[in-house]
Amino acid sequence: MSPQQLYAPIVADMQAVDAVIRQRLHSDVVLIRQVAEYIVQSGGKRLRPALVLFSAGALGYQGRHHHELAAVVEFIHTATLLHDDVVDESELRRGNKTANALFGNAASVLVGDFLYTRAFQMMVGVDNMRVMRVLADATNVIAEGEVLQLLNCHNADVEIEDYLRVIRYKTAKLFEAATRLGAILGGAGPELEEKLAAFGMHLGTAFQLIDDVLDYSSDEAATGKHLGDDLAEGKPTLPLIHVMKHGSVEQATIVRSAIESGGRDDFQRVLHAIRETGALDEARRYARTEAALATAALDAVPPSIFKESLLQLSDFAVERDY
């Protein structure tokens, strides 16, 4: 099932969010408009804003703040992509040239800053201190995750828990914030809010685990990124950690050297080691465990088409091939 099919119950809401995004992207500075519009219109699953809408809908929210907050979450996500691609020196995302490849590093960093600050302007407009605290805390944790990932690069001694911590900070935290925002708007009590937040955190973790699997197993045309990008950047993701822990001495040495040196020179040998040790199946097992925890967290949410969509998203996160 594609995201478009999953989003059927929120089609009108997603269109409203897109309208907010277009309106809020406006700047008198032409380059800001060019870079921001290029990034926002270059594809993507819009998963994080959808989580705000589904979570709010699952609790019967009837207002309009969920459109604004869904756009805020997308702006924060987009800002992190702009900064990520500069740090990683990436040239391709979603099948298109990255903004830094097209407009340069300086423009990408500064427009990322514009999107962050525009997001904070928008969240202040909602005039809800809980909302502001959730988003302020989330963006701070995401920044910590970015730094943790940087510290882990080219470090072949990273443990699985270190790797999962980066995922929970860098990726899952915004998923968690999205579902928590929906809960807050829907008037959830503390226990139900925590359940929806847990759903987002586990879903985001599963999603990133599969992203890391796809870096060694996907069709480049489908994912819109180069195979082996993580290896080229020296990122010790779960498939590589598994080889070093469970592979032969020779396999572990190949992977360790590849992580420490970066680049793609040993990509085929690393890929062979990953396949021989069942590393991708192990990473998928971790992802399925996270997805099951996400599903269980929704037990307290009353039945609705929105809850059903959240459950389907949990399946999509681990079954997708792009």
XYZ file of C-alpha atoms in Angstrom:
322
model
C 0.000 0.000 0.000
C 1.359 3.422 -0.969
C 1.285 6.515 1.291
C -1.291 8.021 -1.057
C -3.658 5.112 -0.377
C -2.962 5.279 3.342
C -3.754 8.986 3.351
C -7.243 8.564 1.840
C -9.050 9.612 5.073
C -7.047 12.865 5.279
C -6.885 13.932 1.627
C -8.661 17.250 2.256
C -6.561 17.904 5.371
C -3.312 17.214 3.505
C -4.369 19.655 0.801
C -5.013 22.236 3.519
C -1.548 21.557 4.963
C 0.019 22.017 1.523
C -1.773 25.363 1.240
C -0.366 26.425 4.625
C 3.115 25.337 3.537
C 2.937 27.355 0.316
C 1.653 30.412 2.151
C 4.215 30.215 4.956
C 7.137 29.678 2.587
C 6.752 33.234 1.324
C 9.736 35.490 1.791
C 10.737 38.761 0.182
C 14.174 37.196 -0.334
C 14.072 35.449 -3.704
C 16.747 32.835 -2.949
C 14.881 31.710 0.180
C 11.741 31.164 -1.903
C 13.661 29.286 -4.587
C 15.472 26.888 -2.256
C 12.540 26.293 0.098
C 10.070 25.642 -2.709
C 12.533 23.340 -4.461
C 12.914 21.209 -1.339
C 9.245 21.107 -0.363
C 8.065 20.317 -3.892
C 10.695 17.669 -4.640
C 8.693 14.789 -3.237
C 8.719 12.953 0.054
C 6.152 10.901 1.905
C 4.807 13.745 4.098
C 4.655 11.119 6.834
C 5.264 13.401 9.797
C 2.486 15.898 9.009
C 0.167 12.969 8.309
C 0.868 11.676 11.830
C -0.302 14.985 13.314
C -3.529 14.759 11.306
C -4.221 11.084 12.022
C -3.516 11.433 15.761
C -5.734 14.493 16.102
C -8.445 12.796 14.022
C -8.277 9.628 16.122
C -9.223 11.724 19.162
C -12.014 13.594 17.401
C -10.302 16.967 16.970
C -12.448 19.355 14.915
C -10.428 22.595 14.804
C -7.860 23.895 12.319
C -4.666 24.119 14.344
C -3.700 20.627 13.172
C -3.078 22.020 9.673
C -0.715 24.659 11.015
C 1.123 22.217 13.285
C 1.411 19.608 10.539
C 3.106 22.266 8.403
C 5.374 23.195 11.334
C 6.494 19.573 11.654
C 7.176 19.381 7.921
C 9.224 22.599 8.049
C 11.329 21.248 10.916
C 11.865 18.016 9.003
C 12.798 19.895 5.836
C 15.250 22.091 7.733
C 16.975 18.993 9.109
C 17.240 17.556 5.572
C 18.873 20.742 4.307
C 21.435 20.677 7.109
C 21.912 16.888 6.868
C 22.770 17.007 3.190
C 25.399 19.676 3.792
C 26.988 17.726 6.657
C 26.891 14.462 4.669
C 27.966 16.153 1.416
C 25.036 14.400 -0.285
C 24.290 15.048 -3.933
C 21.046 13.115 -4.410
C 17.784 12.907 -2.469
C 14.429 11.548 -3.683
C 15.902 11.185 -7.145
C 16.708 14.894 -7.399
C 19.839 16.913 -6.823
C 20.109 18.055 -3.230
C 19.690 21.755 -2.521
C 23.352 22.045 -1.556
C 24.386 20.475 -4.868
C 22.147 22.912 -6.729
C 22.380 26.131 -4.706
C 25.528 25.608 -2.598
C 26.177 24.802 1.046
C 25.796 28.330 2.373
C 22.331 28.807 0.877
C 21.188 25.396 2.142
C 22.288 26.042 5.725
C 20.785 29.526 5.820
C 17.468 28.493 4.258
C 17.357 25.634 6.763
C 17.686 28.281 9.466
C 14.846 30.238 7.839
C 12.592 27.170 7.938
C 13.410 26.505 11.598
C 12.635 30.071 12.596
C 9.488 30.201 10.460
C 8.333 27.011 12.195
C 8.780 28.703 15.571
C 6.843 31.749 14.402
C 3.991 29.442 13.405
C 3.950 27.437 16.632
C 3.820 30.645 18.678
C 0.768 31.614 16.609
C -1.066 28.527 17.878
C -0.732 30.095 21.362
C -0.468 26.844 23.319
C 2.417 26.526 25.784
C 2.305 22.706 25.726
C 2.647 22.721 21.941
C 5.582 25.113 22.101
C 7.317 23.040 24.770
C 6.917 19.811 22.788
C 8.346 21.317 19.610
C 11.124 23.229 21.363
C 12.207 20.075 23.192
C 11.984 17.984 20.010
C 14.135 20.313 17.919
C 16.740 20.414 20.678
C 16.887 16.608 20.900
C 17.092 16.329 17.101
C 20.121 18.641 17.150
C 21.721 16.441 19.805
C 21.053 13.434 17.588
C 22.778 15.104 14.667
C 25.870 15.684 16.783
C 25.787 12.123 18.160
C 25.659 10.776 14.621
C 28.600 12.962 13.656
C 30.586 11.584 16.600
C 29.712 8.015 15.565
C 30.883 8.455 11.973
C 34.003 6.402 11.178
C 33.755 4.781 14.623
C 33.678 1.005 14.186
C 33.257 0.426 17.938
C 29.704 1.796 18.082
C 27.346 -0.532 19.980
C 23.766 -1.277 18.951
C 22.421 0.860 21.801
C 24.550 3.818 20.637
C 23.143 3.386 17.143
C 19.550 3.138 18.407
C 20.058 6.237 20.545
C 20.967 8.237 17.440
C 17.812 6.990 15.705
C 15.604 7.877 18.654
C 17.080 11.363 18.892
C 17.591 12.221 15.247
C 14.588 10.587 13.552
C 12.072 9.116 15.986
C 11.843 12.266 18.135
C 10.001 14.205 15.430
C 7.635 11.264 14.835
C 6.985 11.239 18.583
C 6.391 14.987 18.623
C 3.945 14.710 15.691
C 1.736 12.134 17.387
C 1.997 13.911 20.742
C 0.821 17.157 19.111
C -2.214 15.370 17.698
C -2.957 14.001 21.162
C -2.677 17.452 22.745
C -4.999 18.986 20.158
C -7.451 16.125 20.670
C -7.579 16.776 24.412
C -5.998 13.484 25.452
C -5.296 12.852 29.106
C -1.688 12.257 30.211
C -1.822 8.458 29.831
C -3.322 8.492 26.336
C -0.945 11.274 25.255
C 2.008 9.133 26.322
C 0.606 6.153 24.416
C 0.327 8.145 21.193
C 3.797 9.621 21.741
C 5.156 6.081 22.222
C 3.486 5.017 18.989
C 5.294 7.813 17.139
C 8.650 7.001 18.733
C 8.474 3.285 17.910
C 7.151 3.978 14.411
C 9.980 6.420 13.734
C 12.551 3.929 14.984
C 11.153 1.187 12.741
C 11.080 3.587 9.809
C 14.761 4.518 10.179
C 15.827 0.910 10.685
C 14.259 0.037 7.336
C 15.881 3.100 5.739
C 19.221 1.699 6.882
C 18.336 -1.711 5.425
C 17.398 -0.118 2.099
C 20.814 1.511 1.887
C 22.154 -1.981 1.162
C 19.218 -3.614 -0.596
C 17.037 -1.182 -2.507
C 16.511 -0.149 -6.092
C 18.213 3.247 -6.458
C 15.467 4.451 -8.803
C 12.840 3.641 -6.166
C 14.585 5.295 -3.209
C 16.052 8.225 -5.114
C 19.440 7.904 -3.396
C 22.694 6.122 -4.100
C 23.198 2.655 -2.643
C 25.941 2.633 -0.043
C 25.639 6.290 0.935
C 25.803 5.358 4.628
C 28.962 3.347 4.071
C 30.537 6.152 2.057
C 29.918 8.485 5.004
C 31.353 6.001 7.500
C 28.037 5.498 9.324
C 27.990 2.333 11.463
C 24.366 1.271 10.986
C 22.833 -1.948 12.315
C 23.665 -4.156 9.292
C 27.355 -3.253 9.669
C 27.346 -3.654 13.455
C 25.788 -7.108 13.015
C 28.559 -8.219 10.630
C 31.255 -7.057 13.052
C 29.634 -8.936 15.934
C 28.564 -12.133 14.149
C 30.653 -12.421 10.981
C 33.998 -14.102 10.487
C 37.205 -12.323 11.435
C 37.756 -11.521 7.767
C 34.218 -10.129 7.309
C 34.462 -8.040 10.474
C 37.832 -6.667 9.361
C 36.462 -5.667 5.948
C 33.517 -3.821 7.518
C 35.622 -2.176 10.217
C 38.066 -0.871 7.620
C 35.229 0.414 5.414
C 33.625 2.310 8.301
C 36.913 3.838 9.411
C 37.984 4.927 5.922
C 34.598 5.744 4.364
C 34.047 5.736 0.617
C 32.691 2.985 -1.612
C 35.888 1.147 -2.573
C 34.951 -1.965 -0.565
C 31.189 -1.708 -1.080
C 30.811 -5.031 -2.900
C 32.804 -6.941 -0.291
C 30.850 -5.279 2.506
C 27.576 -6.081 0.736
C 28.637 -9.732 0.403
C 29.443 -9.883 4.136
C 26.081 -8.325 4.988
C 24.249 -10.927 2.911
C 26.309 -13.862 4.164
C 25.674 -13.019 7.827
C 21.929 -12.326 7.497
C 22.468 -8.769 8.700
C 19.535 -7.319 6.774
C 17.140 -9.917 8.183
C 18.380 -9.069 11.679
C 17.804 -5.342 11.087
C 14.317 -6.099 9.776
C 13.650 -8.150 12.920
C 14.518 -5.107 15.033
C 12.189 -3.002 12.874
C 9.313 -5.481 13.232
C 9.769 -5.453 17.009
C 9.525 -1.656 17.033
C 6.459 -1.749 14.774
C 4.783 -4.260 17.103
C 5.447 -1.954 20.066
C 3.947 0.923 18.072
C 0.833 -1.109 17.317
C 0.454 -2.151 20.961
C 0.631 1.492 22.068
C -2.607 2.189 20.177
C -4.676 -0.281 22.224
C -6.110 2.533 24.335
C -7.130 4.624 21.305
C -10.814 4.236 20.371
C -11.627 2.603 17.003
C -11.836 4.925 13.978
C -10.668 5.182 10.390
C -7.807 7.335 11.679
C -6.641 4.694 14.139
C -6.842 2.106 11.355
C -4.621 4.317 9.200
C -2.061 4.587 12.012
C -2.007 0.790 12.285
C -1.523 0.514 8.523
C 1.355 3.009 8.720
C 3.025 0.721 11.220
C 2.856 -2.116 8.676
C 4.002 0.165 5.853
C 7.058 1.298 7.810
C 8.544 -2.211 7.831
C 7.178 -3.681 4.595
C 8.140 -0.867 2.227
C 10.916 -1.123 -0.352
C 11.438 2.638 -0.898
